[in-house]
CSV table of C-alpha atoms and ligand atoms in Angstrom, one decimal:
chain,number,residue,atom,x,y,z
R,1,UNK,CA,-22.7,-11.8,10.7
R,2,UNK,CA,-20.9,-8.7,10.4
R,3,UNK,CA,-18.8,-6.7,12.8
R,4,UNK,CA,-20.4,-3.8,12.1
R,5,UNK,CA,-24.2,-5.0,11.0
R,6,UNK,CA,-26.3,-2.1,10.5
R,7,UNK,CA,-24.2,0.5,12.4
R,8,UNK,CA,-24.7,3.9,11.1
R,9,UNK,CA,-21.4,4.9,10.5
R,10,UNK,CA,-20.1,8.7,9.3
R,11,UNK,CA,-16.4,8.9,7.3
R,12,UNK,CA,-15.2,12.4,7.0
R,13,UNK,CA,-12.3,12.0,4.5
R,14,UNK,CA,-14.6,9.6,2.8
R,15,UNK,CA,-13.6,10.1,-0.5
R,16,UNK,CA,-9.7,10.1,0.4
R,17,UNK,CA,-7.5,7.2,0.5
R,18,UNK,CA,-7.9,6.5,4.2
R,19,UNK,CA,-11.2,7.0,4.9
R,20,UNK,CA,-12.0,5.6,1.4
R,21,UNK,CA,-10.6,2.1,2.9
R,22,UNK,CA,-12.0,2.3,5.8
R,23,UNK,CA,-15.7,2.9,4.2
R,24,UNK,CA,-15.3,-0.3,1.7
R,25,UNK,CA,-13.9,-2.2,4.8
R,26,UNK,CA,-17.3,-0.8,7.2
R,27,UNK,CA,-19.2,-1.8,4.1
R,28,UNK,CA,-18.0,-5.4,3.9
R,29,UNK,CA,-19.0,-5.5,8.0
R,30,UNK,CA,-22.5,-4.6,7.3
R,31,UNK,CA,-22.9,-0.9,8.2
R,32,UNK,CA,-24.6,1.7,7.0
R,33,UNK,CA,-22.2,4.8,5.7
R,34,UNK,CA,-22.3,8.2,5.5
R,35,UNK,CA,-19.2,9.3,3.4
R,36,UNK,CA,-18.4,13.2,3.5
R,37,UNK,CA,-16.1,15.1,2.0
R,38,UNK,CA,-15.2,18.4,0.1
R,39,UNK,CA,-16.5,17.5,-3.1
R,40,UNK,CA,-19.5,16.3,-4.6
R,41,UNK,CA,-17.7,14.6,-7.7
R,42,UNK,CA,-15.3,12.7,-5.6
R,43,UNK,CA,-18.2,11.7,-3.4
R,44,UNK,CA,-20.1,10.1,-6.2
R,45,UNK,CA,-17.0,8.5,-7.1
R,46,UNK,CA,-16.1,6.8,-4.4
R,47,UNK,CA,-20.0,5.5,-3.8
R,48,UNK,CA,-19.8,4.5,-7.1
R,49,UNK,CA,-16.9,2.1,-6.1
R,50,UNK,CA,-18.5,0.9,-3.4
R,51,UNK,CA,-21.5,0.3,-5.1
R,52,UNK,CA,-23.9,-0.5,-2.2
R,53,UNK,CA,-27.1,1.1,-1.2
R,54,UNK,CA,-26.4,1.4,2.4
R,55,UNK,CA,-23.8,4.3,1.1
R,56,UNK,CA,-25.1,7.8,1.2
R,57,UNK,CA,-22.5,11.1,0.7
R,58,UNK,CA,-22.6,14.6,1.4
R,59,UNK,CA,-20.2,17.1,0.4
R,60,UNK,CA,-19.2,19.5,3.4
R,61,UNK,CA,-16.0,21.2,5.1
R,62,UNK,CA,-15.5,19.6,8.2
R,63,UNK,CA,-13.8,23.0,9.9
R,64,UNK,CA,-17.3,24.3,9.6
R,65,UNK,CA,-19.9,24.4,12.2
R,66,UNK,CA,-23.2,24.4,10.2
R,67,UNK,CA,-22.0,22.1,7.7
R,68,UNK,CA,-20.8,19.7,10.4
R,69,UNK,CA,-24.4,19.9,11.8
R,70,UNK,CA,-25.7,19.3,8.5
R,71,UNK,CA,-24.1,16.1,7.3
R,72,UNK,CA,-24.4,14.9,10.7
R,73,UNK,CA,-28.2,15.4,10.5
R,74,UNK,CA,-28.1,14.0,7.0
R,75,UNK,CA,-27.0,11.1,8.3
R,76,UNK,CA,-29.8,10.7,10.9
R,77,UNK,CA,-32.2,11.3,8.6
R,78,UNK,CA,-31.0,8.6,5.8
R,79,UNK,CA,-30.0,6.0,8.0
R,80,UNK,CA,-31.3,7.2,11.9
R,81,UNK,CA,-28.6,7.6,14.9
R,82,UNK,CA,-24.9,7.2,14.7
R,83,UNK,CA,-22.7,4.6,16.1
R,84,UNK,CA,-19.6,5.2,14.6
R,85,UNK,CA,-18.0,8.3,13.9
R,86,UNK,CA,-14.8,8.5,12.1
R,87,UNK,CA,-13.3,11.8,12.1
R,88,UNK,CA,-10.6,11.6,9.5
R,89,UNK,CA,-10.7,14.8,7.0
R,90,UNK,CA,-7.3,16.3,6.7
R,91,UNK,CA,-4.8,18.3,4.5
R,92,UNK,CA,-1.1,18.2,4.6
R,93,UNK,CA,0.0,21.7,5.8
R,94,UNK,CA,2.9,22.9,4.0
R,95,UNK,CA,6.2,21.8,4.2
R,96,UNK,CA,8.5,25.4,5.2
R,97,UNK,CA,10.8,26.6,7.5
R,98,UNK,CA,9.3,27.9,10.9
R,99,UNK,CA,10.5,31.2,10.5
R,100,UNK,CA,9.0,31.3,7.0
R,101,UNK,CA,5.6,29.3,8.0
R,102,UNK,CA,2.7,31.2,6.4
R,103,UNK,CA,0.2,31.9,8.7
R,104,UNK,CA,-3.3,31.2,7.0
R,105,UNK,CA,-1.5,27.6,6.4
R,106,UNK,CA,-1.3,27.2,10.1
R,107,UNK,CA,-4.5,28.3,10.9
R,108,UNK,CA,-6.2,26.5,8.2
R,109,UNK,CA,-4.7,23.1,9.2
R,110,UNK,CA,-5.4,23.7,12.6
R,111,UNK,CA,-9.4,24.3,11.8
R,112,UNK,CA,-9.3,20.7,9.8
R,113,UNK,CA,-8.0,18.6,12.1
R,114,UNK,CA,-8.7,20.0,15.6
R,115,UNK,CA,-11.7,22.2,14.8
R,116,UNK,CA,-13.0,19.8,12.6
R,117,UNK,CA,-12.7,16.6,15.0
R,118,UNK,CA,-13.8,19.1,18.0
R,119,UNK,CA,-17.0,20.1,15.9
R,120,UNK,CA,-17.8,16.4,14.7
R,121,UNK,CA,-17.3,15.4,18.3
R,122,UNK,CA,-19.7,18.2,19.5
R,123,UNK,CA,-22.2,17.8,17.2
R,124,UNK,CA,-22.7,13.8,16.7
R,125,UNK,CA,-22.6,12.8,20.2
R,126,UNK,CA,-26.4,13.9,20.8
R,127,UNK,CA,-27.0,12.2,18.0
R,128,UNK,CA,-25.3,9.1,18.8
R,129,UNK,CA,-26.0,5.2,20.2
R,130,UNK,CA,-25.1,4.6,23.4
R,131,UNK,CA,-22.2,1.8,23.8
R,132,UNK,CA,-21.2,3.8,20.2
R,133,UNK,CA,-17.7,4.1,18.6
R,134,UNK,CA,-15.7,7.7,17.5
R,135,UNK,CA,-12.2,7.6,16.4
R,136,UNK,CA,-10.3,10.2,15.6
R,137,UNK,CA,-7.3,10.2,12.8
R,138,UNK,CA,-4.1,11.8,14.4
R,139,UNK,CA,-0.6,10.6,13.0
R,140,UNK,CA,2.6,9.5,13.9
R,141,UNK,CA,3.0,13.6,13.7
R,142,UNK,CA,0.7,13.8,16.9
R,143,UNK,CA,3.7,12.1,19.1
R,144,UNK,CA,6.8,13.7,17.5
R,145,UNK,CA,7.8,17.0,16.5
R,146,UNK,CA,9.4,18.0,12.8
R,147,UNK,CA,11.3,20.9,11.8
R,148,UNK,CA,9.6,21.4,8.6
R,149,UNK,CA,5.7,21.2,9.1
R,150,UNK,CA,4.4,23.2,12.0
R,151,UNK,CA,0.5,23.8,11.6
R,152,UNK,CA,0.3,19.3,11.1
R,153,UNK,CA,2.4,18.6,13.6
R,154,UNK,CA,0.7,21.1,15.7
R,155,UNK,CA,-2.9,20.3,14.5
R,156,UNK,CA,-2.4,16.3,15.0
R,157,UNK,CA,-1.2,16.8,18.9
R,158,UNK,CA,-4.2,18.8,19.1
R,159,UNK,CA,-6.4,15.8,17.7
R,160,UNK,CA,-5.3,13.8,20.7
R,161,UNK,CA,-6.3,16.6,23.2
R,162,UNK,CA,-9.7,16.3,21.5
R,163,UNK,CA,-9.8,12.1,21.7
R,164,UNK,CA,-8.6,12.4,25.5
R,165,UNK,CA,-11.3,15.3,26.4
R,166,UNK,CA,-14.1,13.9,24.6
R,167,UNK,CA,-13.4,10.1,25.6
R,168,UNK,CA,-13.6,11.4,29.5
R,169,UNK,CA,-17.2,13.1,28.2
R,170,UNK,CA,-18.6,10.4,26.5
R,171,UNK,CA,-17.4,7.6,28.8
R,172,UNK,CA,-20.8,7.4,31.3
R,173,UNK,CA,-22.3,6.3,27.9
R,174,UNK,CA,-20.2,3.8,27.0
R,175,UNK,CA,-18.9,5.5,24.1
R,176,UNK,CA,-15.4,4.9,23.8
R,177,UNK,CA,-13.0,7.4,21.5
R,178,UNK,CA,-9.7,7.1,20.1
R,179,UNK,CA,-7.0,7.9,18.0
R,180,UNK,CA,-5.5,5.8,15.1
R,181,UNK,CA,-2.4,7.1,14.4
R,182,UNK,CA,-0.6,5.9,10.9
R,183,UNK,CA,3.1,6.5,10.2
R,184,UNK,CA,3.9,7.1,6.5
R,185,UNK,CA,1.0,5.7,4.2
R,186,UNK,CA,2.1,4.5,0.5
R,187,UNK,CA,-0.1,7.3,-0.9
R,188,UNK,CA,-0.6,10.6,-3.0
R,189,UNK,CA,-1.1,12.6,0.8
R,190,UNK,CA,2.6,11.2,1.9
R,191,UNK,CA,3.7,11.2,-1.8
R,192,UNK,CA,3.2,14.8,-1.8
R,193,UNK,CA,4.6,15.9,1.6
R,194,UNK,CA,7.8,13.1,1.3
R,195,UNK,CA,8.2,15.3,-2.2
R,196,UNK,CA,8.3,18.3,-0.5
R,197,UNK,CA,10.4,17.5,2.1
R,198,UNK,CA,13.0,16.4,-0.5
R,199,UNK,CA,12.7,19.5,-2.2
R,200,UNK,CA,13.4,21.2,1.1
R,201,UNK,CA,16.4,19.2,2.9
R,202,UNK,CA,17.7,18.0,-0.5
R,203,UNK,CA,17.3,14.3,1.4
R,204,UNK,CA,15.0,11.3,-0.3
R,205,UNK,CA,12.3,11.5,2.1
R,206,UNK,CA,10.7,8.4,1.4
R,207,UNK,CA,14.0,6.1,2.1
R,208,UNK,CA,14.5,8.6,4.7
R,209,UNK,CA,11.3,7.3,6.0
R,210,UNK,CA,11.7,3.7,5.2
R,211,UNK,CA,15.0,3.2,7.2
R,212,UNK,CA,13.6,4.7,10.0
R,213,UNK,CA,10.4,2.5,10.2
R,214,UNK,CA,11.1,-1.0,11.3
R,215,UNK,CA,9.2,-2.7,8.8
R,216,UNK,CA,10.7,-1.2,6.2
R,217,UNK,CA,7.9,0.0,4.5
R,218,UNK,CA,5.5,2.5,4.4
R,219,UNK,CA,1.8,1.3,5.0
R,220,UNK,CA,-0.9,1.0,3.2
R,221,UNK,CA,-4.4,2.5,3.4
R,222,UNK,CA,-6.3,-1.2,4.1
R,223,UNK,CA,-3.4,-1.7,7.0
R,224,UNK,CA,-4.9,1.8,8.3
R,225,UNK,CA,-8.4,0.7,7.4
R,226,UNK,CA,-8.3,-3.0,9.8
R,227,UNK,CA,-7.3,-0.9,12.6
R,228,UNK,CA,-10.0,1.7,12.6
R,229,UNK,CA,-12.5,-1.4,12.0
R,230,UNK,CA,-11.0,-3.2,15.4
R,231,UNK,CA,-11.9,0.4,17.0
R,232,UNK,CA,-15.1,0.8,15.7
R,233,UNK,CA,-16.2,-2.4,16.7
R,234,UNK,CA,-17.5,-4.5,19.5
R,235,UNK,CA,-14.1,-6.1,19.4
R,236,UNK,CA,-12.8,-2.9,21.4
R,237,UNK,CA,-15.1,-2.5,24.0
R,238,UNK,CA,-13.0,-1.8,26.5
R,239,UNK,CA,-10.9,0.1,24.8
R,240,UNK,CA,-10.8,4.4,25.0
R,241,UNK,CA,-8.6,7.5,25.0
R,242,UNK,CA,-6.1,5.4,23.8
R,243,UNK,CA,-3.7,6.6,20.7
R,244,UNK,CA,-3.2,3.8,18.8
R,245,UNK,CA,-0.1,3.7,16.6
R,246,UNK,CA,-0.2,2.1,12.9
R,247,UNK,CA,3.6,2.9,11.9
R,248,UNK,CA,5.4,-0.2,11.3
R,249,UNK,CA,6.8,0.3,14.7
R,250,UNK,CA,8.4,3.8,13.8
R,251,UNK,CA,7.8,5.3,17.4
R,252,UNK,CA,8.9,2.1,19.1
C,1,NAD,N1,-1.1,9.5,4.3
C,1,NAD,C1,-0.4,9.3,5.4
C,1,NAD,O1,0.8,8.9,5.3
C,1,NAD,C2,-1.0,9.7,6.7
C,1,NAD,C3,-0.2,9.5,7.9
C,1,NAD,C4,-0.7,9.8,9.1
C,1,NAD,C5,-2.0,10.4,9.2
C,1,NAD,N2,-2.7,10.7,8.1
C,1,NAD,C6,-4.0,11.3,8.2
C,1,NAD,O2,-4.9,10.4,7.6
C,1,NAD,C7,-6.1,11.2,7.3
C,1,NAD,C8,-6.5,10.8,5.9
C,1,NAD,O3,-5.5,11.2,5.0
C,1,NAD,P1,-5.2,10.4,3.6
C,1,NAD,O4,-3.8,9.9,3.7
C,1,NAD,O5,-6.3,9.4,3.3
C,1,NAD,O6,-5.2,11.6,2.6
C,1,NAD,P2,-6.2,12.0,1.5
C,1,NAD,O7,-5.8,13.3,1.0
C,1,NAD,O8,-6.3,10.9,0.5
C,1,NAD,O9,-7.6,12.1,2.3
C,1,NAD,C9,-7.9,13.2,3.0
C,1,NAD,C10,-9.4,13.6,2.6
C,1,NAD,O10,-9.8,14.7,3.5
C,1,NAD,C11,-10.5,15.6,2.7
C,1,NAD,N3,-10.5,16.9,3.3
C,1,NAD,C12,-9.5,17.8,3.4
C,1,NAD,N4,-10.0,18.9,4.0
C,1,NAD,C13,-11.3,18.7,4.2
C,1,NAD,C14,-12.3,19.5,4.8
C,1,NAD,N5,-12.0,20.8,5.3
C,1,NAD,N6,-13.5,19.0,4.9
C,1,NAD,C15,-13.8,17.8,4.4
C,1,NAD,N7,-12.9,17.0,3.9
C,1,NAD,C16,-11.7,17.4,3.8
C,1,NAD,C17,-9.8,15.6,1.3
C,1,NAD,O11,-10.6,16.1,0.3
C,1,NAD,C18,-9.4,14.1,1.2
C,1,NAD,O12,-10.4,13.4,0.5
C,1,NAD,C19,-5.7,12.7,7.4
C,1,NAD,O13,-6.2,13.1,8.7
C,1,NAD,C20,-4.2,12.6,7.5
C,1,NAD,O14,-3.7,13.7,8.2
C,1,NAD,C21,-2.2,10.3,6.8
């Protein structure tokens, strides 16, 4: 027996580190998943890895509304009603002053994370078991502020006003909704952002990081991964519009 036997489950991010985890991890639990992400050639990738025929991908952007109806109803038809939603799709922002932040960048990040986890939220639910799971991934940025990144801290606080709202909504269902919400993550995302961050303060971000996380360490994408399994599982049951920290006790 699995912990997640036959659940139809959606992973937007699917083909990224996180939600590429997550999906192997839902996989190995029995469930049926719906992996969705920008591009079609990373899609087929990452089914190819999983190599499983309870894995079906479609290639949308999450911060838009028909596309969010259509993988959601892609999913209905290949596998037939939801029970777990994980709304994980996100890009980095941009690392810049606040009185130089562009913009576009802010308004673009803001339409991944909180748009897109607004409009996944919206449009699955209908669609969704009873008793059924969604989580949502906001950060350790969602809890703290930065000088340096404005539209992702910005946009991950907004992810929690989603999982709060939506958790009070869904609750005379039984569906319960939360946030998982990783500190620094050993990969090319964090990479990337600790690089630029560097290049900005002229300080190593990633020791930076490591001193101030009590482990250590940064994480890693399976640590994320057994989380968002305990979530989207029967094991949490009584669990909802909770923000659950993965951070090596960084906010503690
Ligand atoms: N890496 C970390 O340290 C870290 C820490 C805290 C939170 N997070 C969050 O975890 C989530 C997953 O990030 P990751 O670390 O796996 O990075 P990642 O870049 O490997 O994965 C993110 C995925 O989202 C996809 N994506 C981006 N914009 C999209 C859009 N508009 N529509 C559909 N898909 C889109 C990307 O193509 C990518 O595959 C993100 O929400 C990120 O903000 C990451």
């Amino acid at each position: 027996m699995g912990l997640l036997d036959n659940k139809v489950c959606i992973v937007t991010g699917g083909s990224g580190s996180v939600g590429f985890a997550s999906a192997r991890r839902f996989v190995q639990e029995g469930a049926k998943v719906m992996l969705v992400d920008l591009h079609e050639a990373d899609l087929k990738r990452s089914a190819g890895e999983l190599n499983s025929r309870n894995v079906a991908t479609f290639a949308a952007d999450v911060s838009d509304a028909a596309q969010t109806r259509a993988y959601i109803q892609a999913t209905v038809d290949t596998f037939g009603k939801i029970d777990v939603l994980f709304s994980n799709a996100g890009n980095p922002g941009q690392s810049a002053p606040l009185t130089e932040y562009p913009e576009d960048v802010f308004d673009r990040t803001l339409a991944i994370h909180a748009r897109g986890a607004f409009l996944a939220c919206k449009y699955a639910l209908p669609q969704m078991n009873d008793g059924g799971s969604i989580i949502i991934t906001s950060s350790l940025a969602g809890v703290r502020g930065s000088a340096n990144n404005i539209s992702y801290i910005t946009a991950k606080h907004a992810q929690i006003g989603v999982m709060r709202s939506v958790a009070r909504f869904a609750a005379p269902r039984n569906i319960r909704v939360n946030s998982v919400n990783p500190g620094p993550i050993d990969n090319e995302f964090q990479t990337n952002i600790e690089n630029a961050i560097t290049k900005l303060t002229g300080v190593n971000a990633t020791d930076m990081f490591n001193q101030q996380i009590p482990f250590k360490r940064h994480g890693r994408p399976d640590e994320i991964a057994g989380t968002v399994l305990y979530l989207a599982s029967d094991l949490s049951t009584f669990v909802t519009g909770a923000v659950h920290m993965a951070d090596g006790g960084m906010t503690s």
